[in-house]
PDB file of C-alpha atoms in Angstrom:
ATOM      1  CA  ASP B   1     -13.866  -4.080   4.792  1.00  0.00           C
ATOM      2  CA  ALA B   2     -13.319  -7.401   2.904  1.00  0.00           C
ATOM      3  CA  LYS B   3     -10.209  -9.519   3.716  1.00  0.00           C
ATOM      4  CA  THR B   4      -7.893 -11.453   1.635  1.00  0.00           C
ATOM      5  CA  THR B   5      -5.999 -14.650   2.400  1.00  0.00           C
ATOM      6  CA  GLN B   6      -2.634 -15.672   0.899  1.00  0.00           C
ATOM      7  CA  PRO B   7      -0.054 -18.257   1.650  1.00  0.00           C
ATOM      8  CA  ASN B   8       2.790 -17.114   3.797  1.00  0.00           C
ATOM      9  CA  SER B   9       5.545 -18.102   1.176  1.00  0.00           C
ATOM     10  CA  MET B  10       6.134 -19.644  -2.172  1.00  0.00           C
ATOM     11  CA  GLU B  11       9.228 -20.673  -4.001  1.00  0.00           C
ATOM     12  CA  SER B  12      10.078 -20.556  -7.638  1.00  0.00           C
ATOM     13  CA  ASN B  13      12.796 -21.379 -10.069  1.00  0.00           C
ATOM     14  CA  GLU B  14      14.209 -18.640 -12.223  1.00  0.00           C
ATOM     15  CA  GLU B  15      12.636 -18.341 -15.637  1.00  0.00           C
ATOM     16  CA  GLU B  16       9.680 -20.622 -14.655  1.00  0.00           C
ATOM     17  CA  PRO B  17       6.058 -19.261 -14.311  1.00  0.00           C
ATOM     18  CA  VAL B  18       4.667 -18.452 -10.868  1.00  0.00           C
ATOM     19  CA  HIS B  19       1.075 -18.537  -9.882  1.00  0.00           C
ATOM     20  CA  LEU B  20       0.344 -16.628  -6.592  1.00  0.00           C
ATOM     21  CA  PRO B  21      -3.005 -17.322  -5.210  1.00  0.00           C
ATOM     22  CA  CYS B  22      -5.475 -15.156  -3.251  1.00  0.00           C
ATOM     23  CA  ASN B  23      -8.791 -15.911  -1.675  1.00  0.00           C
ATOM     24  CA  HIS B  24     -11.282 -13.099  -1.053  1.00  0.00           C
ATOM     25  CA  SER B  25     -14.546 -14.840  -0.360  1.00  0.00           C
ATOM     26  CA  THR B  26     -16.314 -11.704   0.957  1.00  0.00           C
ATOM     27  CA  ILE B  27     -15.565  -9.486  -1.959  1.00  0.00           C
ATOM     28  CA  SER B  28     -18.374  -7.095  -2.878  1.00  0.00           C
ATOM     29  CA  GLY B  29     -19.558  -6.315  -6.429  1.00  0.00           C
ATOM     30  CA  THR B  30     -17.654  -3.086  -6.712  1.00  0.00           C
ATOM     31  CA  ASP B  31     -14.451  -4.096  -5.038  1.00  0.00           C
ATOM     32  CA  TYR B  32     -11.326  -4.009  -7.240  1.00  0.00           C
ATOM     33  CA  ILE B  33      -8.675  -6.570  -6.740  1.00  0.00           C
ATOM     34  CA  HIS B  34      -5.191  -5.029  -6.651  1.00  0.00           C
ATOM     35  CA  TRP B  35      -1.834  -6.629  -6.418  1.00  0.00           C
ATOM     36  CA  TYR B  36       1.262  -4.682  -5.072  1.00  0.00           C
ATOM     37  CA  ARG B  37       4.647  -6.034  -4.262  1.00  0.00           C
ATOM     38  CA  GLN B  38       7.325  -4.824  -1.966  1.00  0.00           C
ATOM     39  CA  LEU B  39      11.018  -5.494  -2.813  1.00  0.00           C
ATOM     40  CA  PRO B  40      13.464  -5.481   0.148  1.00  0.00           C
ATOM     41  CA  SER B  41      14.099  -2.102   1.579  1.00  0.00           C
ATOM     42  CA  GLN B  42      11.693  -0.358  -0.806  1.00  0.00           C
ATOM     43  CA  GLY B  43       8.145   0.800  -0.807  1.00  0.00           C
ATOM     44  CA  PRO B  44       5.355  -1.114  -2.209  1.00  0.00           C
ATOM     45  CA  GLU B  45       4.878  -0.904  -6.018  1.00  0.00           C
ATOM     46  CA  TYR B  46       1.769  -1.480  -7.963  1.00  0.00           C
ATOM     47  CA  VAL B  47       1.584  -4.659 -10.139  1.00  0.00           C
ATOM     48  CA  ILE B  48      -1.780  -5.026 -11.565  1.00  0.00           C
ATOM     49  CA  HIS B  49      -5.479  -4.652 -10.767  1.00  0.00           C
ATOM     50  CA  GLY B  50      -8.847  -5.871 -12.037  1.00  0.00           C
ATOM     51  CA  LEU B  51     -12.518  -6.065 -11.491  1.00  0.00           C
ATOM     52  CA  THR B  52     -14.014  -9.028 -13.332  1.00  0.00           C
ATOM     53  CA  SER B  53     -12.061  -9.885 -16.490  1.00  0.00           C
ATOM     54  CA  ASN B  54      -8.615 -11.179 -16.651  1.00  0.00           C
ATOM     55  CA  VAL B  55      -5.912  -8.515 -17.120  1.00  0.00           C
ATOM     56  CA  ASN B  56      -2.493  -8.419 -18.617  1.00  0.00           C
ATOM     57  CA  ASN B  57       0.290  -5.809 -18.528  1.00  0.00           C
ATOM     58  CA  ARG B  58       4.016  -5.793 -18.902  1.00  0.00           C
ATOM     59  CA  MET B  59       4.689  -7.090 -15.322  1.00  0.00           C
ATOM     60  CA  ALA B  60       2.165  -9.856 -14.900  1.00  0.00           C
ATOM     61  CA  SER B  61      -1.339 -11.295 -15.651  1.00  0.00           C
ATOM     62  CA  LEU B  62      -4.334 -11.333 -13.365  1.00  0.00           C
ATOM     63  CA  ALA B  63      -6.722 -14.126 -13.585  1.00  0.00           C
ATOM     64  CA  ILE B  64     -10.003 -13.621 -11.750  1.00  0.00           C
ATOM     65  CA  ALA B  65     -12.410 -16.425 -10.872  1.00  0.00           C
ATOM     66  CA  GLU B  66     -15.860 -16.501 -12.383  1.00  0.00           C
ATOM     67  CA  ASP B  67     -17.412 -15.855  -8.913  1.00  0.00           C
ATOM     68  CA  ARG B  68     -14.555 -13.322  -7.953  1.00  0.00           C
ATOM     69  CA  LYS B  69     -13.893 -15.160  -4.719  1.00  0.00           C
ATOM     70  CA  SER B  70     -10.451 -15.895  -5.785  1.00  0.00           C
ATOM     71  CA  SER B  71      -7.793 -14.600  -8.104  1.00  0.00           C
ATOM     72  CA  THR B  72      -4.212 -15.446  -9.197  1.00  0.00           C
ATOM     73  CA  LEU B  73      -1.311 -13.369 -10.095  1.00  0.00           C
ATOM     74  CA  ILE B  74       0.768 -14.924 -12.802  1.00  0.00           C
ATOM     75  CA  LEU B  75       4.447 -13.992 -13.345  1.00  0.00           C
ATOM     76  CA  HIS B  76       5.171 -15.660 -16.704  1.00  0.00           C
ATOM     77  CA  ARG B  77       8.942 -15.945 -16.178  1.00  0.00           C
ATOM     78  CA  ALA B  78      10.242 -15.413 -12.729  1.00  0.00           C
ATOM     79  CA  THR B  79      13.467 -13.542 -12.394  1.00  0.00           C
ATOM     80  CA  LEU B  80      15.581 -12.899  -9.324  1.00  0.00           C
ATOM     81  CA  ARG B  81      14.361  -9.309  -9.241  1.00  0.00           C
ATOM     82  CA  ASP B  82      10.839 -10.653  -8.702  1.00  0.00           C
ATOM     83  CA  ALA B  83      11.717 -11.927  -5.249  1.00  0.00           C
ATOM     84  CA  ALA B  84       9.357  -9.823  -3.078  1.00  0.00           C
ATOM     85  CA  VAL B  85       6.366  -9.860  -0.777  1.00  0.00           C
ATOM     86  CA  TYR B  86       3.267  -9.875  -2.897  1.00  0.00           C
ATOM     87  CA  TYR B  87       0.158  -8.378  -1.605  1.00  0.00           C
ATOM     88  CA  CYS B  88      -3.345  -9.052  -2.845  1.00  0.00           C
ATOM     89  CA  ILE B  89      -5.670  -6.293  -1.687  1.00  0.00           C
ATOM     90  CA  LEU B  90      -9.383  -5.400  -2.152  1.00  0.00           C
ATOM     91  CA  ARG B  91     -10.402  -1.726  -2.622  1.00  0.00           C
ATOM     92  CA  GLY B  92     -13.946  -0.633  -2.860  1.00  0.00           C
ATOM     93  CA  ARG B  93     -15.837   2.605  -3.325  1.00  0.00           C
ATOM     94  CA  TYR B  94     -15.327   5.281  -0.724  1.00  0.00           C
ATOM     95  CA  LYS B  95     -17.829   4.751   2.315  1.00  0.00           C
ATOM     96  CA  ARG B  96     -17.839   7.145   5.198  1.00  0.00           C
ATOM     97  CA  GLY B  97     -16.579   5.550   8.359  1.00  0.00           C
ATOM     98  CA  SER B  98     -14.819   2.651   6.547  1.00  0.00           C
ATOM     99  CA  GLN B  99     -11.055   2.386   6.021  1.00  0.00           C
ATOM    100  CA  GLY B 100     -11.893   2.119   2.350  1.00  0.00           C
ATOM    101  CA  ASN B 101      -8.230   1.976   1.542  1.00  0.00           C
ATOM    102  CA  LEU B 102      -5.600  -0.487   0.801  1.00  0.00           C
ATOM    103  CA  ILE B 103      -5.840  -3.074   3.684  1.00  0.00           C
ATOM    104  CA  PHE B 104      -2.750  -4.936   3.406  1.00  0.00           C
ATOM    105  CA  GLY B 105      -2.441  -8.542   4.682  1.00  0.00           C
ATOM    106  CA  LYS B 106       0.647 -10.395   5.505  1.00  0.00           C
ATOM    107  CA  GLY B 107       1.262 -11.116   1.751  1.00  0.00           C
ATOM    108  CA  THR B 108       3.137 -13.994   0.082  1.00  0.00           C
ATOM    109  CA  LYS B 109       6.895 -13.895   0.392  1.00  0.00           C
ATOM    110  CA  LEU B 110       8.112 -15.137  -3.022  1.00  0.00           C
ATOM    111  CA  SER B 111      11.670 -16.680  -3.232  1.00  0.00           C
ATOM    112  CA  VAL B 112      13.206 -17.165  -6.580  1.00  0.00           C
ATOM    113  CA  LYS B 113      16.043 -19.700  -6.956  1.00  0.00           C
ATOM    114  CA  PRO B 114      18.691 -19.366  -9.808  1.00  0.00           C
TER     115      PRO B 114
ATOM    116  CA  LYS J   1       7.475  13.049 -13.545  1.00  0.00           C
ATOM    117  CA  ALA J   2       9.145  12.974 -10.176  1.00  0.00           C
ATOM    118  CA  GLY J   3       7.987  10.372  -7.906  1.00  0.00           C
ATOM    119  CA  VAL J   4       6.595  10.597  -4.363  1.00  0.00           C
ATOM    120  CA  THR J   5       9.152  12.100  -2.004  1.00  0.00           C
ATOM    121  CA  GLN J   6       9.332  11.816   1.633  1.00  0.00           C
ATOM    122  CA  THR J   7      11.438  13.731   4.106  1.00  0.00           C
ATOM    123  CA  PRO J   8      13.455  13.128   6.179  1.00  0.00           C
ATOM    124  CA  ARG J   9      14.436   9.560   5.188  1.00  0.00           C
ATOM    125  CA  TYR J  10      15.684   8.723   8.604  1.00  0.00           C
ATOM    126  CA  LEU J  11      14.794  10.079  12.025  1.00  0.00           C
ATOM    127  CA  ILE J  12      15.813   9.255  15.662  1.00  0.00           C
ATOM    128  CA  LYS J  13      13.869  10.485  18.478  1.00  0.00           C
ATOM    129  CA  THR J  14      13.318   9.804  22.166  1.00  0.00           C
ATOM    130  CA  ARG J  15      10.131   8.947  23.827  1.00  0.00           C
ATOM    131  CA  GLY J  16       7.888  11.691  24.739  1.00  0.00           C
ATOM    132  CA  GLN J  17       9.082  13.891  21.808  1.00  0.00           C
ATOM    133  CA  GLN J  18       6.903  14.616  18.778  1.00  0.00           C
ATOM    134  CA  VAL J  19       7.731  14.286  15.199  1.00  0.00           C
ATOM    135  CA  THR J  20       6.529  15.645  11.928  1.00  0.00           C
ATOM    136  CA  LEU J  21       6.939  13.788   8.588  1.00  0.00           C
ATOM    137  CA  SER J  22       6.520  15.279   5.126  1.00  0.00           C
ATOM    138  CA  CYS J  23       5.285  13.842   1.876  1.00  0.00           C
ATOM    139  CA  SER J  24       5.251  15.423  -1.556  1.00  0.00           C
ATOM    140  CA  PRO J  25       2.960  13.530  -4.055  1.00  0.00           C
ATOM    141  CA  ILE J  26       3.360  13.196  -7.697  1.00  0.00           C
ATOM    142  CA  SER J  27       2.499  16.425  -9.554  1.00  0.00           C
ATOM    143  CA  GLY J  28      -1.302  16.464 -10.168  1.00  0.00           C
ATOM    144  CA  HIS J  29      -2.192  13.912  -7.559  1.00  0.00           C
ATOM    145  CA  ARG J  30      -4.617  15.135  -5.080  1.00  0.00           C
ATOM    146  CA  SER J  31      -4.773  12.076  -2.848  1.00  0.00           C
ATOM    147  CA  VAL J  32      -2.141  11.337  -0.274  1.00  0.00           C
ATOM    148  CA  SER J  33      -2.294   8.119   1.959  1.00  0.00           C
ATOM    149  CA  TRP J  34      -0.115   7.292   4.938  1.00  0.00           C
ATOM    150  CA  TYR J  35       0.888   3.867   6.134  1.00  0.00           C
ATOM    151  CA  GLN J  36       2.993   2.437   8.918  1.00  0.00           C
ATOM    152  CA  GLN J  37       4.890  -0.664   8.460  1.00  0.00           C
ATOM    153  CA  THR J  38       6.448  -2.707  11.341  1.00  0.00           C
ATOM    154  CA  PRO J  39       7.921  -6.236  11.303  1.00  0.00           C
ATOM    155  CA  GLY J  40       5.129  -7.432  13.711  1.00  0.00           C
ATOM    156  CA  GLN J  41       2.050  -5.772  12.349  1.00  0.00           C
ATOM    157  CA  GLY J  42       2.977  -5.439   8.724  1.00  0.00           C
ATOM    158  CA  LEU J  43       1.501  -2.502   6.563  1.00  0.00           C
ATOM    159  CA  GLN J  44      -1.265  -0.633   8.329  1.00  0.00           C
ATOM    160  CA  PHE J  45      -3.225   2.147   6.977  1.00  0.00           C
ATOM    161  CA  LEU J  46      -3.160   5.396   8.894  1.00  0.00           C
ATOM    162  CA  PHE J  47      -5.118   8.038   6.920  1.00  0.00           C
ATOM    163  CA  GLU J  48      -6.056   9.254   3.543  1.00  0.00           C
ATOM    164  CA  TYR J  49      -6.454  12.868   2.321  1.00  0.00           C
ATOM    165  CA  PHE J  50      -8.125  14.159  -0.723  1.00  0.00           C
ATOM    166  CA  SER J  51      -8.059  17.797  -1.617  1.00  0.00           C
ATOM    167  CA  GLU J  52      -7.157  18.932   1.986  1.00  0.00           C
ATOM    168  CA  THR J  53      -9.939  16.708   3.624  1.00  0.00           C
ATOM    169  CA  GLN J  54      -9.450  13.534   5.522  1.00  0.00           C
ATOM    170  CA  ARG J  55     -11.367  10.893   3.921  1.00  0.00           C
ATOM    171  CA  ASN J  56     -10.468   7.765   5.880  1.00  0.00           C
ATOM    172  CA  LYS J  57      -8.703   7.080   9.089  1.00  0.00           C
ATOM    173  CA  GLY J  58      -7.260   3.752  10.345  1.00  0.00           C
ATOM    174  CA  ASN J  59      -7.313   2.391  13.850  1.00  0.00           C
ATOM    175  CA  PHE J  60      -4.458   4.485  15.421  1.00  0.00           C
ATOM    176  CA  PRO J  61      -4.630   6.583  18.604  1.00  0.00           C
ATOM    177  CA  GLY J  62      -5.231  10.357  18.386  1.00  0.00           C
ATOM    178  CA  ARG J  63      -1.536  10.947  18.877  1.00  0.00           C
ATOM    179  CA  PHE J  64      -1.275  10.294  15.095  1.00  0.00           C
ATOM    180  CA  SER J  65      -2.605  13.285  13.073  1.00  0.00           C
ATOM    181  CA  GLY J  66      -2.123  14.496   9.619  1.00  0.00           C
ATOM    182  CA  ARG J  67      -3.037  17.358   7.250  1.00  0.00           C
ATOM    183  CA  GLN J  68      -2.961  18.167   3.466  1.00  0.00           C
ATOM    184  CA  PHE J  69      -2.087  21.548   2.189  1.00  0.00           C
ATOM    185  CA  SER J  70      -3.548  23.291  -1.025  1.00  0.00           C
ATOM    186  CA  ASN J  71      -0.537  22.169  -3.046  1.00  0.00           C
ATOM    187  CA  SER J  72      -1.396  18.405  -2.037  1.00  0.00           C
ATOM    188  CA  ARG J  73       1.727  18.138   0.166  1.00  0.00           C
ATOM    189  CA  SER J  74       0.914  16.122   3.219  1.00  0.00           C
ATOM    190  CA  GLU J  75       2.426  16.018   6.754  1.00  0.00           C
ATOM    191  CA  MET J  76       1.814  13.560   9.480  1.00  0.00           C
ATOM    192  CA  ASN J  77       2.424  14.258  13.096  1.00  0.00           C
ATOM    193  CA  VAL J  78       3.082  11.838  15.960  1.00  0.00           C
ATOM    194  CA  SER J  79       2.991  13.396  19.441  1.00  0.00           C
ATOM    195  CA  THR J  80       4.288  11.897  22.740  1.00  0.00           C
ATOM    196  CA  LEU J  81       6.317   9.117  20.919  1.00  0.00           C
ATOM    197  CA  GLU J  82       6.418   5.660  22.280  1.00  0.00           C
ATOM    198  CA  LEU J  83       9.000   2.876  21.570  1.00  0.00           C
ATOM    199  CA  GLY J  84       6.237   1.168  19.567  1.00  0.00           C
ATOM    200  CA  ASP J  85       6.033   3.929  17.102  1.00  0.00           C
ATOM    201  CA  SER J  86       9.377   2.903  15.756  1.00  0.00           C
ATOM    202  CA  ALA J  87       8.453   1.982  12.112  1.00  0.00           C
ATOM    203  CA  LEU J  88       8.715   2.665   8.368  1.00  0.00           C
ATOM    204  CA  TYR J  89       6.166   5.338   7.626  1.00  0.00           C
ATOM    205  CA  LEU J  90       5.117   5.229   4.026  1.00  0.00           C
ATOM    206  CA  CYS J  91       3.280   7.875   1.834  1.00  0.00           C
ATOM    207  CA  ALA J  92       1.491   6.976  -1.238  1.00  0.00           C
ATOM    208  CA  SER J  93      -0.241   9.341  -3.901  1.00  0.00           C
ATOM    209  CA  THR J  94      -3.038   8.485  -6.249  1.00  0.00           C
ATOM    210  CA  SER J  95      -4.328  10.245  -9.280  1.00  0.00           C
ATOM    211  CA  GLY J  96      -8.008  10.826 -10.291  1.00  0.00           C
ATOM    212  CA  THR J  97     -11.172  12.277  -8.651  1.00  0.00           C
ATOM    213  CA  SER J  98     -12.770  11.197  -5.354  1.00  0.00           C
ATOM    214  CA  GLY J  99     -14.799   8.813  -7.316  1.00  0.00           C
ATOM    215  CA  THR J 100     -11.977   7.087  -9.070  1.00  0.00           C
ATOM    216  CA  LEU J 101      -9.387   6.705  -6.365  1.00  0.00           C
ATOM    217  CA  TYR J 102     -10.501   3.165  -5.483  1.00  0.00           C
ATOM    218  CA  TYR J 103      -9.417   1.693  -8.768  1.00  0.00           C
ATOM    219  CA  ASN J 104      -6.484   3.859  -9.613  1.00  0.00           C
ATOM    220  CA  GLU J 105      -2.877   2.919  -8.740  1.00  0.00           C
ATOM    221  CA  GLN J 106      -1.081   4.097  -5.613  1.00  0.00           C
ATOM    222  CA  PHE J 107       2.490   5.241  -6.016  1.00  0.00           C
ATOM    223  CA  PHE J 108       4.499   4.806  -2.870  1.00  0.00           C
ATOM    224  CA  GLY J 109       7.470   6.793  -1.705  1.00  0.00           C
ATOM    225  CA  PRO J 110      10.647   5.324  -0.178  1.00  0.00           C
ATOM    226  CA  GLY J 111       9.448   5.917   3.357  1.00  0.00           C
ATOM    227  CA  THR J 112      10.763   7.578   6.442  1.00  0.00           C
ATOM    228  CA  ARG J 113      12.439   5.238   8.971  1.00  0.00           C
ATOM    229  CA  LEU J 114      11.657   6.545  12.556  1.00  0.00           C
ATOM    230  CA  THR J 115      13.403   5.070  15.445  1.00  0.00           C
ATOM    231  CA  VAL J 116      12.246   5.937  18.911  1.00  0.00           C
ATOM    232  CA  LEU J 117      14.858   5.485  21.789  1.00  0.00           C
TER     233      LEU J 117
END
């Protein structure tokens, strides 16, 4: 199963944009890039996902490199509520014998300063 | 729609005992996955069920088992508890068919906090 690499922590100021990077050099052609975040004392929650093209939703934007070996989660205006651990995960088609599921790394702990 | 529910929310057991945790997915979701979260190892995948069949299994000993019922509710069981089994156990459900699960969103429950003394 392909792995992802993220910085351990990042800091941002409130109301400023945040760019959270993720490297996934072993991504395969059918792997989707998912981002989840986990607020303190809660289960993870979905943020966004994409395959090849950049994606936008109400929470964030996902910028995917042309070679798909890296991606960036963009929070356009960080708020204090965005302080969480952000996980970048690859998920591919089901293959018997593989974990095939959401393999969470350590994630990036985002701190937001007022 | 109600979210994913897990019971109980908190549990205290002693070494050697066994425990059963329950997860009710979002209505209409046929896939349920289980994860273990500890401070040292982070979030680790345990197993995934789809329509009562186990599709994937993580690298955990056989003491960890699970099942899924026809109404998609799932249980996981840990036998012969060890201190290292103390963790937050998370359940997640996913909508879609077996071929679309990998690009659909997973919805997580609040977790069951298990403490083994």
